[in-house]
Each structure stands twice: as C-alpha cells, then as structure tokens.
C-alpha cells in the first residue's frame, strides 16, 4: 500500500479505530490486569532514612528524588501548561487517540526511526508506570491497552496528577513537587506562570534542556533552548484559552534570574556520611536490593543527630584547628572518624573522609580503609593477652631499653627514647614504648597475641601471626579501617564483650510491614577483669601519656572517665630511610562508658605525612573534641567483681 494514501483523513480514522480494537483485544489475551495502585502510578518515592529518635536524616542516596502531591497541591497554571503542550485534547477525548497513533506510525515509517510519539497523557502514564519505553509495536499495543484500563478506573484529574508525580524534569528531579523545589525552591502549588511553562517545557527533553547542568557553556545553551521551548508552551496555552496574549508576552520576557532559578549545585541532597554508610550496609543485607530498586521504604537507623553534628563540626571549615590547617594544606592527606555506642556497637556518628564528598566518594577510608594501626593495636594483640595470662599486672616490670633486638632487627621506641632497662607496665602503655610491647609479646607468645587480635576482629594473616614486629607494632599485612578498630575497642569499653557495628535497625514498607529487624551481634573476647585493667591502663594514656596534650587542649581532664590509645605507622622502608621519624598513619582509639570512637589521619598512598603539630595527639584532639561536646558521662567505668584496688591501682 502506498503510504501517501494514509494522508486521507477517513482512512486514518478507520485505521485508527481498527488499531484500538486490535490492541485492546490482542493484548487482553496475553496481559491480564492485576490492578495498578496509586503508589505505582505516582512512581517510586525514595526511601527515607530516620535517626534513632525517628527524625528524618534524608533520602537514600542513588534513588529517584520524588515527593508525591495531590491534585489540589499543584498550581492550576502548572496543570494547564502540561496539558496544553503534551495533550491538548486530554479532557475532551479518550485514553487513546487512534488518529494520532496512526499518524505517528506513518511518520516513523517514513523516517525509519521513532520521531513522533502520538501518545496521550494517559498513554504516557501507562508507558512510564507499567509498560516501559522500548520502541516496539508490542510496547505500543500494551501501552494502549493499559491506557484504556486506567481511564476506566481513574478520573482525568487523577490521571493528570499521577502523570505530574511520575515524569522526569531533569536535574535528578522526578515529579512536579521535586522539580519545583529543585529549580525554583518553591512548592508546586506556588508556581508562577513563567515557572510552570518552563517546567512543562523541560518534559520534552529533560537532559537536553536542563538549565542547571554543571558545565557553564553547556548550561548557557540549555537555558536558551529551554526558554525557546517555554515560549512554545505559552503559545499553546494561549490557543487553549488558558491565558491571553498579554500574559504570554509578559511571561516570555521573564528571565531565569527573574523566575528565581536556583544556582547550580544548590540542589545537592543527601550530603551525609551517615547516609552514605547506610547505603553501604544496605548493600550487604539480603533485603537491600529490593529496598534500593523499589524505594518508598522507611529505614530506621542508629544515628545520634547531635553527635553527628558534633563530628561534622570538628571537620568543618569554621573549626579553628591546627590539625585541619595541615589537612587543608595537603589534599593527599585524609582523615575520618567513627563513633559507636559502647554497649551495643550501634553507629552513632561517622565521618567518612575529609578530602571527599559523600555524594561522589568512591573509596571511603572510614569503613573501606586498610591502614596499618601502629601502636593502637598494642592493647589488643599484646596487653590483652598479657593480662589474661595472669603473668602481668599494671605494676609488672617490663623491658624498655631502646634498640632491643628481636627477629634479627632492633626495635626502637619513638624518637629513640631510652627510659632505662625496665619500667612498669603502666608507664610502658602510657608512653607507648615499642620495645616493651615487643618484649611482652615475646613473653606471652605470638600464638596468644594472634589469637586475641583475631578475637577482637582484626584481619591477622599468617605473616602477621609469625612476626613480633607486625603483631606488636601494628604493621599488619592487610591493615584495618577505623570502623574495624572501633569495633575491637568496644570489647574494652563493654567489660570484655565485642559488638559488631551496625547502622540500620529496622526497615518497613509504605504500608508498615516489617522487612528487616536488626539483631545485634556480640561476642565475649576477654574477661571483664581484664577489660577493666586495660581500661585503667589506657586512662593513663589520656591523663599522663601520649594523648595528654590533646586532653588538656580539649578540656577532657583526668577527672573524666575516658581511656584510649594513640598509634602511628611508618611509611615504606624507602621513604623511612630518608626520614626515620616519618609516619604515614596517625590514630587515636578512645572510649568512655558510653561511646567508643576512632579518629584517623593519614595517607592512602605510600608516602609520609607532612609535618603535623603534635603527631598522634592530632587525631586524639579530634575525637576528644567530640567527647567534650557530648559532655561528661554520667557514670564511671563499672568495676567488676574480682578486682582489688591496691594503692589506687586495679589488680586482677
């Protein structure tokens, strides 16, 4: 048949009617209707994440940003604009326009590609919500069938509302409410004529017309094209009788600036490290894929909003800190901080990376890092085994003379400090003598040290387990993340019981059905008496030892129940040879009866850190600032049965 004959109006009408009949009959044989809910038609809403008190934190990263609104929550001028440009006969005709469909088919056949849609708003809703966008005849048949079904179930106003909630407007905004907020910072019911016409214009090609695209030159072209399309919308509204030519002319003269277009970048959402971690944890749950794909879930978490703000404040550009000044001077030096509940392991706050943005970070050292823990490992791999063995107490004398040779190589204290041949275990811990840690591990045995380090959750390899240098001084083969170290230290804070960190407590769907309930995991690692003695030893680190400068600077004094251990790691030998005192990682693992925290500063590349102010006291200052803002804990560390106090010193 000659395609030119299809120009005849009567033939078009006949073919269109036949198309509708065939579509409805044919598809009904193969695609049963099971019901289309309002939730499905409005489009998936992002899952909302809540803190421990039920207050919203934000939406789950990576999901469509959409806020569903009702018909009367959309400005009339917005409804008129979208009908005028997308389907001017929407209120007068049925769900399917057969003549338009056939005309579009003919046009597409002539061109050899899909250049014309021919779809009503009802058909577009069916396509977006149910059928999909595959450019095939089969999809078009299904689209027509579902459109007819929608028209039988829902009113025109309802269908228009679903459509406006469903469609994409560019800049990550799905639905009219999100689009109004994203582009103009107003609700959909407050849109003006120029704003509404502009948003209606974007629907045609949101990616090509997005006026907020980041590239300045591309943004200029997009804005010009969007305004040109906006003027077409205004002309269509005049033809519809929605506005008069004078109103259209005034709207055409309105610039983006006069419309109140928000600056590029101001639309960024979910800039939260806690949300980023929730996304990471969700990926590890069996239910995670469903939650991320469907959206609309309520995700309840462990976040303490006040503590999260405190953590973010110590890293903010307003913070007057010599530590941050050093970080700002060297973009290759990073930092992170983790805060857990001491009793349960619930993540209360987290700061993933100083040098990255949670919206774009690919690698996050706070939970993905594999850094050498340095001396921060000593309480876990050395002194826990020593106290548990019963052979050592805080008053035990341990070797400390610099240069002690083990495994054919000398062990050096930091700055080659030489306190004498023997010192008390208390002094060795407080001053972090490397020689003492290596000597004590030699006494209790590598196998015992490796056993306890693994029990604390550290990734100890065969190479680590057979080397005093690695196990006593924290030069681990695989390394650890701040989150792993925080989990390990929960055993010290919680009377010997280690808690597995977690952030998600519950997930429920939009109807309130429970999808997931967290079951915190805990395991006893050491005796409660051992944990208490280790805690007392680590309190000396804060009051008189390597973390005392940070304690003084932050106001966390000896009267506070706070314990912790500093740590430094050395860079590769080639760098170390040029600067024997160079360090790559700085750690502070600290805790109170209520919170366990780990702060880390370091290099992810094999290089040494730039000169910092006070070494491992720098991360200690960051964490102790957070502790100070949280306030002094109400209670001290609980002394278990079996502990005797002799001259102020706990003895197991």
PDB file of N, CA, C and O in Angstrom, residues 400-467:
ATOM      1  N   UNK A 400      62.380  -2.096  78.406  1.00  0.00           N
ATOM      2  CA  UNK A 400      62.053  -0.887  77.650  1.00  0.00           C
ATOM      3  C   UNK A 400      63.251  -0.253  76.959  1.00  0.00           C
ATOM      4  O   UNK A 400      63.097   0.754  76.256  1.00  0.00           O
ATOM      5  N   UNK A 401      64.447  -0.801  77.119  1.00  0.00           N
ATOM      6  CA  UNK A 401      65.641  -0.136  76.590  1.00  0.00           C
ATOM      7  C   UNK A 401      65.634  -0.126  75.070  1.00  0.00           C
ATOM      8  O   UNK A 401      65.440  -1.153  74.424  1.00  0.00           O
ATOM      9  N   UNK A 402      65.853   1.040  74.498  1.00  0.00           N
ATOM     10  CA  UNK A 402      65.801   1.222  73.053  1.00  0.00           C
ATOM     11  C   UNK A 402      66.852   0.360  72.357  1.00  0.00           C
ATOM     12  O   UNK A 402      67.981   0.192  72.857  1.00  0.00           O
ATOM     13  N   UNK A 403      66.467  -0.185  71.182  1.00  0.00           N
ATOM     14  CA  UNK A 403      67.402  -0.972  70.391  1.00  0.00           C
ATOM     15  C   UNK A 403      67.363  -2.451  70.674  1.00  0.00           C
ATOM     16  O   UNK A 403      68.177  -3.207  70.120  1.00  0.00           O
ATOM     17  N   UNK A 404      66.408  -2.902  71.478  1.00  0.00           N
ATOM     18  CA  UNK A 404      66.299  -4.328  71.790  1.00  0.00           C
ATOM     19  C   UNK A 404      66.074  -5.111  70.496  1.00  0.00           C
ATOM     20  O   UNK A 404      65.185  -4.799  69.697  1.00  0.00           O
ATOM     21  N   UNK A 405      66.885  -6.143  70.279  1.00  0.00           N
ATOM     22  CA  UNK A 405      66.844  -6.885  69.016  1.00  0.00           C
ATOM     23  C   UNK A 405      65.896  -8.075  69.113  1.00  0.00           C
ATOM     24  O   UNK A 405      65.987  -8.881  70.042  1.00  0.00           O
ATOM     25  N   UNK A 406      64.995  -8.150  68.166  1.00  0.00           N
ATOM     26  CA  UNK A 406      64.069  -9.281  68.047  1.00  0.00           C
ATOM     27  C   UNK A 406      63.973  -9.658  66.572  1.00  0.00           C
ATOM     28  O   UNK A 406      63.878  -8.778  65.707  1.00  0.00           O
ATOM     29  N   UNK A 407      63.989 -10.940  66.292  1.00  0.00           N
ATOM     30  CA  UNK A 407      63.893 -11.444  64.918  1.00  0.00           C
ATOM     31  C   UNK A 407      64.975 -10.844  64.026  1.00  0.00           C
ATOM     32  O   UNK A 407      64.750 -10.536  62.857  1.00  0.00           O
ATOM     33  N   UNK A 408      66.142 -10.653  64.610  1.00  0.00           N
ATOM     34  CA  UNK A 408      67.284 -10.188  63.844  1.00  0.00           C
ATOM     35  C   UNK A 408      67.294  -8.714  63.528  1.00  0.00           C
ATOM     36  O   UNK A 408      68.112  -8.250  62.730  1.00  0.00           O
ATOM     37  N   UNK A 409      66.368  -7.933  64.124  1.00  0.00           N
ATOM     38  CA  UNK A 409      66.319  -6.496  63.850  1.00  0.00           C
ATOM     39  C   UNK A 409      66.034  -5.755  65.152  1.00  0.00           C
ATOM     40  O   UNK A 409      65.275  -6.236  66.007  1.00  0.00           O
ATOM     41  N   UNK A 410      66.637  -4.565  65.320  1.00  0.00           N
ATOM     42  CA  UNK A 410      66.408  -3.803  66.554  1.00  0.00           C
ATOM     43  C   UNK A 410      65.017  -3.170  66.575  1.00  0.00           C
ATOM     44  O   UNK A 410      64.492  -2.767  65.539  1.00  0.00           O
ATOM     45  N   UNK A 411      64.436  -3.087  67.756  1.00  0.00           N
ATOM     46  CA  UNK A 411      63.169  -2.393  67.967  1.00  0.00           C
ATOM     47  C   UNK A 411      63.495  -1.035  68.583  1.00  0.00           C
ATOM     48  O   UNK A 411      64.265  -0.951  69.556  1.00  0.00           O
ATOM     49  N   UNK A 412      62.910   0.019  68.030  1.00  0.00           N
ATOM     50  CA  UNK A 412      63.174   1.355  68.546  1.00  0.00           C
ATOM     51  C   UNK A 412      61.894   1.972  69.104  1.00  0.00           C
ATOM     52  O   UNK A 412      60.803   1.819  68.537  1.00  0.00           O
ATOM     53  N   UNK A 413      62.046   2.655  70.214  1.00  0.00           N
ATOM     54  CA  UNK A 413      60.950   3.472  70.724  1.00  0.00           C
ATOM     55  C   UNK A 413      60.822   4.720  69.864  1.00  0.00           C
ATOM     56  O   UNK A 413      61.747   5.093  69.135  1.00  0.00           O
ATOM     57  N   UNK A 414      59.692   5.381  69.939  1.00  0.00           N
ATOM     58  CA  UNK A 414      59.501   6.605  69.163  1.00  0.00           C
ATOM     59  C   UNK A 414      60.547   7.636  69.582  1.00  0.00           C
ATOM     60  O   UNK A 414      60.801   7.854  70.773  1.00  0.00           O
ATOM     61  N   UNK A 415      61.156   8.256  68.585  1.00  0.00           N
ATOM     62  CA  UNK A 415      62.234   9.224  68.807  1.00  0.00           C
ATOM     63  C   UNK A 415      63.422   8.597  69.521  1.00  0.00           C
ATOM     64  O   UNK A 415      64.211   9.298  70.161  1.00  0.00           O
ATOM     65  N   UNK A 416      63.544   7.255  69.413  1.00  0.00           N
ATOM     66  CA  UNK A 416      64.647   6.523  70.060  1.00  0.00           C
ATOM     67  C   UNK A 416      64.742   6.803  71.556  1.00  0.00           C
ATOM     68  O   UNK A 416      65.832   6.796  72.150  1.00  0.00           O
ATOM     69  N   UNK A 417      63.580   7.033  72.157  1.00  0.00           N
ATOM     70  CA  UNK A 417      63.569   7.336  73.595  1.00  0.00           C
ATOM     71  C   UNK A 417      64.072   6.129  74.377  1.00  0.00           C
ATOM     72  O   UNK A 417      63.693   4.986  74.108  1.00  0.00           O
ATOM     73  N   UNK A 418      64.910   6.407  75.388  1.00  0.00           N
ATOM     74  CA  UNK A 418      65.508   5.334  76.190  1.00  0.00           C
ATOM     75  C   UNK A 418      65.194   5.575  77.662  1.00  0.00           C
ATOM     76  O   UNK A 418      65.941   6.263  78.361  1.00  0.00           O
ATOM     77  N   UNK A 419      64.094   4.996  78.177  1.00  0.00           N
ATOM     78  CA  UNK A 419      63.695   5.259  79.559  1.00  0.00           C
ATOM     79  C   UNK A 419      64.447   4.431  80.589  1.00  0.00           C
ATOM     80  O   UNK A 419      64.227   4.584  81.797  1.00  0.00           O
ATOM     81  N   UNK A 420      65.333   3.547  80.135  1.00  0.00           N
ATOM     82  CA  UNK A 420      66.033   2.645  81.051  1.00  0.00           C
ATOM     83  C   UNK A 420      65.706   1.205  80.697  1.00  0.00           C
ATOM     84  O   UNK A 420      64.913   0.920  79.796  1.00  0.00           O
ATOM     85  N   UNK A 421      66.322   0.283  81.436  1.00  0.00           N
ATOM     86  CA  UNK A 421      66.140  -1.132  81.096  1.00  0.00           C
ATOM     87  C   UNK A 421      64.729  -1.615  81.392  1.00  0.00           C
ATOM     88  O   UNK A 421      64.113  -2.285  80.572  1.00  0.00           O
ATOM     89  N   UNK A 422      64.206  -1.282  82.568  1.00  0.00           N
ATOM     90  CA  UNK A 422      62.879  -1.775  82.933  1.00  0.00           C
ATOM     91  C   UNK A 422      62.010  -0.627  83.439  1.00  0.00           C
ATOM     92  O   UNK A 422      62.494   0.277  84.129  1.00  0.00           O
ATOM     93  N   UNK A 423      60.747  -0.690  83.068  1.00  0.00           N
ATOM     94  CA  UNK A 423      59.752   0.273  83.547  1.00  0.00           C
ATOM     95  C   UNK A 423      58.500  -0.511  83.926  1.00  0.00           C
ATOM     96  O   UNK A 423      58.370  -1.701  83.615  1.00  0.00           O
ATOM     97  N   UNK A 424      57.578   0.157  84.597  1.00  0.00           N
ATOM     98  CA  UNK A 424      56.314  -0.523  84.918  1.00  0.00           C
ATOM     99  C   UNK A 424      55.482  -0.703  83.649  1.00  0.00           C
ATOM    100  O   UNK A 424      55.623   0.051  82.674  1.00  0.00           O
ATOM    101  N   UNK A 425      54.617  -1.704  83.670  1.00  0.00           N
ATOM    102  CA  UNK A 425      53.721  -1.902  82.537  1.00  0.00           C
ATOM    103  C   UNK A 425      52.855  -0.663  82.327  1.00  0.00           C
ATOM    104  O   UNK A 425      52.555  -0.294  81.183  1.00  0.00           O
ATOM    105  N   UNK A 426      52.498   0.006  83.419  1.00  0.00           N
ATOM    106  CA  UNK A 426      51.685   1.222  83.321  1.00  0.00           C
ATOM    107  C   UNK A 426      52.401   2.289  82.505  1.00  0.00           C
ATOM    108  O   UNK A 426      51.818   2.903  81.602  1.00  0.00           O
ATOM    109  N   UNK A 427      53.682   2.501  82.798  1.00  0.00           N
ATOM    110  CA  UNK A 427      54.446   3.501  82.050  1.00  0.00           C
ATOM    111  C   UNK A 427      54.648   3.070  80.608  1.00  0.00           C
ATOM    112  O   UNK A 427      54.558   3.891  79.679  1.00  0.00           O
ATOM    113  N   UNK A 428      54.876   1.794  80.383  1.00  0.00           N
ATOM    114  CA  UNK A 428      55.102   1.300  79.025  1.00  0.00           C
ATOM    115  C   UNK A 428      53.877   1.536  78.142  1.00  0.00           C
ATOM    116  O   UNK A 428      54.003   1.912  76.974  1.00  0.00           O
ATOM    117  N   UNK A 429      52.694   1.343  78.729  1.00  0.00           N
ATOM    118  CA  UNK A 429      51.468   1.569  77.963  1.00  0.00           C
ATOM    119  C   UNK A 429      51.237   3.061  77.759  1.00  0.00           C
ATOM    120  O   UNK A 429      50.922   3.515  76.653  1.00  0.00           O
ATOM    121  N   UNK A 430      51.377   3.839  78.837  1.00  0.00           N
ATOM    122  CA  UNK A 430      51.089   5.272  78.763  1.00  0.00           C
ATOM    123  C   UNK A 430      51.997   5.980  77.769  1.00  0.00           C
ATOM    124  O   UNK A 430      51.555   6.873  77.029  1.00  0.00           O
ATOM    125  N   UNK A 431      53.269   5.586  77.713  1.00  0.00           N
ATOM    126  CA  UNK A 431      54.231   6.235  76.828  1.00  0.00           C
ATOM    127  C   UNK A 431      54.417   5.486  75.511  1.00  0.00           C
ATOM    128  O   UNK A 431      55.209   5.899  74.675  1.00  0.00           O
ATOM    129  N   UNK A 432      53.699   4.389  75.361  1.00  0.00           N
ATOM    130  CA  UNK A 432      53.695   3.616  74.112  1.00  0.00           C
ATOM    131  C   UNK A 432      55.097   3.181  73.683  1.00  0.00           C
ATOM    132  O   UNK A 432      55.489   3.352  72.520  1.00  0.00           O
ATOM    133  N   UNK A 433      55.835   2.567  74.606  1.00  0.00           N
ATOM    134  CA  UNK A 433      57.177   2.098  74.278  1.00  0.00           C
ATOM    135  C   UNK A 433      57.082   0.870  73.368  1.00  0.00           C
ATOM    136  O   UNK A 433      56.500  -0.154  73.739  1.00  0.00           O
ATOM    137  N   UNK A 434      57.664   0.959  72.202  1.00  0.00           N
ATOM    138  CA  UNK A 434      57.647  -0.150  71.256  1.00  0.00           C
ATOM    139  C   UNK A 434      58.417  -1.361  71.772  1.00  0.00           C
ATOM    140  O   UNK A 434      57.995  -2.511  71.594  1.00  0.00           O
ATOM    141  N   UNK A 435      59.563  -1.094  72.399  1.00  0.00           N
ATOM    142  CA  UNK A 435      60.388  -2.186  72.917  1.00  0.00           C
ATOM    143  C   UNK A 435      59.603  -2.996  73.942  1.00  0.00           C
ATOM    144  O   UNK A 435      59.622  -4.238  73.925  1.00  0.00           O
ATOM    145  N   UNK A 436      58.869  -2.314  74.809  1.00  0.00           N
ATOM    146  CA  UNK A 436      58.110  -3.021  75.850  1.00  0.00           C
ATOM    147  C   UNK A 436      57.031  -3.901  75.233  1.00  0.00           C
ATOM    148  O   UNK A 436      56.826  -5.048  75.661  1.00  0.00           O
ATOM    149  N   UNK A 437      56.324  -3.384  74.240  1.00  0.00           N
ATOM    150  CA  UNK A 437      55.272  -4.179  73.603  1.00  0.00           C
ATOM    151  C   UNK A 437      55.856  -5.425  72.956  1.00  0.00           C
ATOM    152  O   UNK A 437      55.300  -6.531  73.084  1.00  0.00           O
ATOM    153  N   UNK A 438      56.968  -5.279  72.247  1.00  0.00           N
ATOM    154  CA  UNK A 438      57.595  -6.424  71.591  1.00  0.00           C
ATOM    155  C   UNK A 438      58.095  -7.433  72.620  1.00  0.00           C
ATOM    156  O   UNK A 438      57.937  -8.650  72.450  1.00  0.00           O
ATOM    157  N   UNK A 439      58.683  -6.934  73.692  1.00  0.00           N
ATOM    158  CA  UNK A 439      59.224  -7.824  74.737  1.00  0.00           C
ATOM    159  C   UNK A 439      58.101  -8.587  75.433  1.00  0.00           C
ATOM    160  O   UNK A 439      58.205  -9.796  75.666  1.00  0.00           O
ATOM    161  N   UNK A 440      56.995  -7.904  75.758  1.00  0.00           N
ATOM    162  CA  UNK A 440      55.873  -8.568  76.420  1.00  0.00           C
ATOM    163  C   UNK A 440      55.266  -9.628  75.499  1.00  0.00           C
ATOM    164  O   UNK A 440      54.940 -10.738  75.943  1.00  0.00           O
ATOM    165  N   UNK A 441      55.102  -9.313  74.228  1.00  0.00           N
ATOM    166  CA  UNK A 441      54.555 -10.291  73.299  1.00  0.00           C
ATOM    167  C   UNK A 441      55.475 -11.498  73.201  1.00  0.00           C
ATOM    168  O   UNK A 441      55.011 -12.645  73.089  1.00  0.00           O
ATOM    169  N   UNK A 442      56.760 -11.249  73.262  1.00  0.00           N
ATOM    170  CA  UNK A 442      57.721 -12.348  73.229  1.00  0.00           C
ATOM    171  C   UNK A 442      57.521 -13.270  74.437  1.00  0.00           C
ATOM    172  O   UNK A 442      57.627 -14.494  74.311  1.00  0.00           O
ATOM    173  N   UNK A 443      57.148 -12.676  75.576  1.00  0.00           N
ATOM    174  CA  UNK A 443      56.956 -13.470  76.788  1.00  0.00           C
ATOM    175  C   UNK A 443      55.662 -14.295  76.730  1.00  0.00           C
ATOM    176  O   UNK A 443      55.641 -15.460  77.128  1.00  0.00           O
ATOM    177  N   UNK A 444      54.577 -13.692  76.250  1.00  0.00           N
ATOM    178  CA  UNK A 444      53.292 -14.408  76.254  1.00  0.00           C
ATOM    179  C   UNK A 444      53.144 -15.323  75.045  1.00  0.00           C
ATOM    180  O   UNK A 444      52.334 -16.255  75.075  1.00  0.00           O
ATOM    181  N   UNK A 445      53.907 -15.058  73.986  1.00  0.00           N
ATOM    182  CA  UNK A 445      53.873 -15.925  72.820  1.00  0.00           C
ATOM    183  C   UNK A 445      53.082 -15.340  71.668  1.00  0.00           C
ATOM    184  O   UNK A 445      52.000 -14.780  71.853  1.00  0.00           O
ATOM    185  N   UNK A 446      53.640 -15.480  70.466  1.00  0.00           N
ATOM    186  CA  UNK A 446      52.989 -14.958  69.265  1.00  0.00           C
ATOM    187  C   UNK A 446      51.608 -15.576  69.056  1.00  0.00           C
ATOM    188  O   UNK A 446      50.663 -14.891  68.644  1.00  0.00           O
ATOM    189  N   UNK A 447      51.486 -16.868  69.330  1.00  0.00           N
ATOM    190  CA  UNK A 447      50.208 -17.531  69.078  1.00  0.00           C
ATOM    191  C   UNK A 447      49.102 -16.935  69.941  1.00  0.00           C
ATOM    192  O   UNK A 447      47.959 -16.782  69.474  1.00  0.00           O
ATOM    193  N   UNK A 448      49.424 -16.594  71.187  1.00  0.00           N
ATOM    194  CA  UNK A 448      48.429 -15.980  72.060  1.00  0.00           C
ATOM    195  C   UNK A 448      48.074 -14.571  71.574  1.00  0.00           C
ATOM    196  O   UNK A 448      46.903 -14.179  71.563  1.00  0.00           O
ATOM    197  N   UNK A 449      49.081 -13.823  71.169  1.00  0.00           N
ATOM    198  CA  UNK A 449      48.819 -12.476  70.654  1.00  0.00           C
ATOM    199  C   UNK A 449      47.932 -12.510  69.421  1.00  0.00           C
ATOM    200  O   UNK A 449      46.978 -11.733  69.287  1.00  0.00           O
ATOM    201  N   UNK A 450      48.229 -13.432  68.493  1.00  0.00           N
ATOM    202  CA  UNK A 450      47.426 -13.554  67.280  1.00  0.00           C
ATOM    203  C   UNK A 450      46.007 -14.000  67.609  1.00  0.00           C
ATOM    204  O   UNK A 450      45.031 -13.527  67.001  1.00  0.00           O
ATOM    205  N   UNK A 451      45.879 -14.909  68.569  1.00  0.00           N
ATOM    206  CA  UNK A 451      44.549 -15.395  68.962  1.00  0.00           C
ATOM    207  C   UNK A 451      43.671 -14.250  69.446  1.00  0.00           C
ATOM    208  O   UNK A 451      42.513 -14.113  69.010  1.00  0.00           O
ATOM    209  N   UNK A 452      44.190 -13.426  70.327  1.00  0.00           N
ATOM    210  CA  UNK A 452      43.379 -12.331  70.862  1.00  0.00           C
ATOM    211  C   UNK A 452      43.123 -11.248  69.819  1.00  0.00           C
ATOM    212  O   UNK A 452      42.020 -10.693  69.751  1.00  0.00           O
ATOM    213  N   UNK A 453      44.101 -10.948  68.995  1.00  0.00           N
ATOM    214  CA  UNK A 453      43.890  -9.949  67.946  1.00  0.00           C
ATOM    215  C   UNK A 453      42.766 -10.380  67.011  1.00  0.00           C
ATOM    216  O   UNK A 453      41.910  -9.569  66.624  1.00  0.00           O
ATOM    217  N   UNK A 454      42.737 -11.654  66.659  1.00  0.00           N
ATOM    218  CA  UNK A 454      41.655 -12.162  65.804  1.00  0.00           C
ATOM    219  C   UNK A 454      40.321 -12.127  66.539  1.00  0.00           C
ATOM    220  O   UNK A 454      39.281 -11.824  65.940  1.00  0.00           O
ATOM    221  N   UNK A 455      40.346 -12.441  67.824  1.00  0.00           N
ATOM    222  CA  UNK A 455      39.106 -12.419  68.606  1.00  0.00           C
ATOM    223  C   UNK A 455      38.524 -11.008  68.663  1.00  0.00           C
ATOM    224  O   UNK A 455      37.293 -10.840  68.695  1.00  0.00           O
ATOM    225  N   UNK A 456      39.373 -10.008  68.649  1.00  0.00           N
ATOM    226  CA  UNK A 456      38.914  -8.617  68.625  1.00  0.00           C
ATOM    227  C   UNK A 456      38.389  -8.219  67.238  1.00  0.00           C
ATOM    228  O   UNK A 456      37.890  -7.108  67.070  1.00  0.00           O
ATOM    229  N   UNK A 457      38.544  -9.095  66.245  1.00  0.00           N
ATOM    230  CA  UNK A 457      38.003  -8.833  64.917  1.00  0.00           C
ATOM    231  C   UNK A 457      39.006  -8.295  63.923  1.00  0.00           C
ATOM    232  O   UNK A 457      38.606  -7.837  62.834  1.00  0.00           O
ATOM    233  N   UNK A 458      40.293  -8.337  64.236  1.00  0.00           N
ATOM    234  CA  UNK A 458      41.302  -7.793  63.334  1.00  0.00           C
ATOM    235  C   UNK A 458      41.707  -8.841  62.291  1.00  0.00           C
ATOM    236  O   UNK A 458      41.776 -10.035  62.591  1.00  0.00           O
ATOM    237  N   UNK A 459      42.011  -8.410  61.062  1.00  0.00           N
ATOM    238  CA  UNK A 459      42.358  -9.348  59.984  1.00  0.00           C
ATOM    239  C   UNK A 459      43.824  -9.770  60.058  1.00  0.00           C
ATOM    240  O   UNK A 459      44.675  -9.278  59.307  1.00  0.00           O
ATOM    241  N   UNK A 460      44.127 -10.695  60.950  1.00  0.00           N
ATOM    242  CA  UNK A 460      45.501 -11.144  61.160  1.00  0.00           C
ATOM    243  C   UNK A 460      45.839 -12.253  60.173  1.00  0.00           C
ATOM    244  O   UNK A 460      45.183 -13.302  60.144  1.00  0.00           O
ATOM    245  N   UNK A 461      46.853 -12.016  59.351  1.00  0.00           N
ATOM    246  CA  UNK A 461      47.275 -13.013  58.362  1.00  0.00           C
ATOM    247  C   UNK A 461      48.339 -13.928  58.963  1.00  0.00           C
ATOM    248  O   UNK A 461      48.822 -13.713  60.089  1.00  0.00           O
ATOM    249  N   UNK A 462      48.716 -14.957  58.193  1.00  0.00           N
ATOM    250  CA  UNK A 462      49.781 -15.854  58.644  1.00  0.00           C
ATOM    251  C   UNK A 462      51.084 -15.074  58.848  1.00  0.00           C
ATOM    252  O   UNK A 462      51.826 -15.318  59.807  1.00  0.00           O
ATOM    253  N   UNK A 463      51.363 -14.133  57.943  1.00  0.00           N
ATOM    254  CA  UNK A 463      52.583 -13.332  58.081  1.00  0.00           C
ATOM    255  C   UNK A 463      52.543 -12.499  59.354  1.00  0.00           C
ATOM    256  O   UNK A 463      53.563 -12.338  60.046  1.00  0.00           O
ATOM    257  N   UNK A 464      51.383 -11.946  59.698  1.00  0.00           N
ATOM    258  CA  UNK A 464      51.250 -11.168  60.932  1.00  0.00           C
ATOM    259  C   UNK A 464      51.457 -12.054  62.156  1.00  0.00           C
ATOM    260  O   UNK A 464      52.119 -11.661  63.132  1.00  0.00           O
ATOM    261  N   UNK A 465      50.859 -13.250  62.109  1.00  0.00           N
ATOM    262  CA  UNK A 465      50.863 -14.139  63.270  1.00  0.00           C
ATOM    263  C   UNK A 465      52.226 -14.738  63.564  1.00  0.00           C
ATOM    264  O   UNK A 465      52.425 -15.332  64.628  1.00  0.00           O
ATOM    265  N   UNK A 466      53.170 -14.592  62.640  1.00  0.00           N
ATOM    266  CA  UNK A 466      54.509 -15.159  62.843  1.00  0.00           C
ATOM    267  C   UNK A 466      55.577 -14.082  62.960  1.00  0.00           C
ATOM    268  O   UNK A 466      56.766 -14.381  62.847  1.00  0.00           O
ATOM    269  N   UNK A 467      55.141 -12.835  63.191  1.00  0.00           N
ATOM    270  CA  UNK A 467      56.106 -11.737  63.268  1.00  0.00           C
ATOM    271  C   UNK A 467      55.804 -10.838  64.460  1.00  0.00           C
ATOM    272  O   UNK A 467      54.720 -10.245  64.536  1.00  0.00           O
TER     273      UNK A 467
END
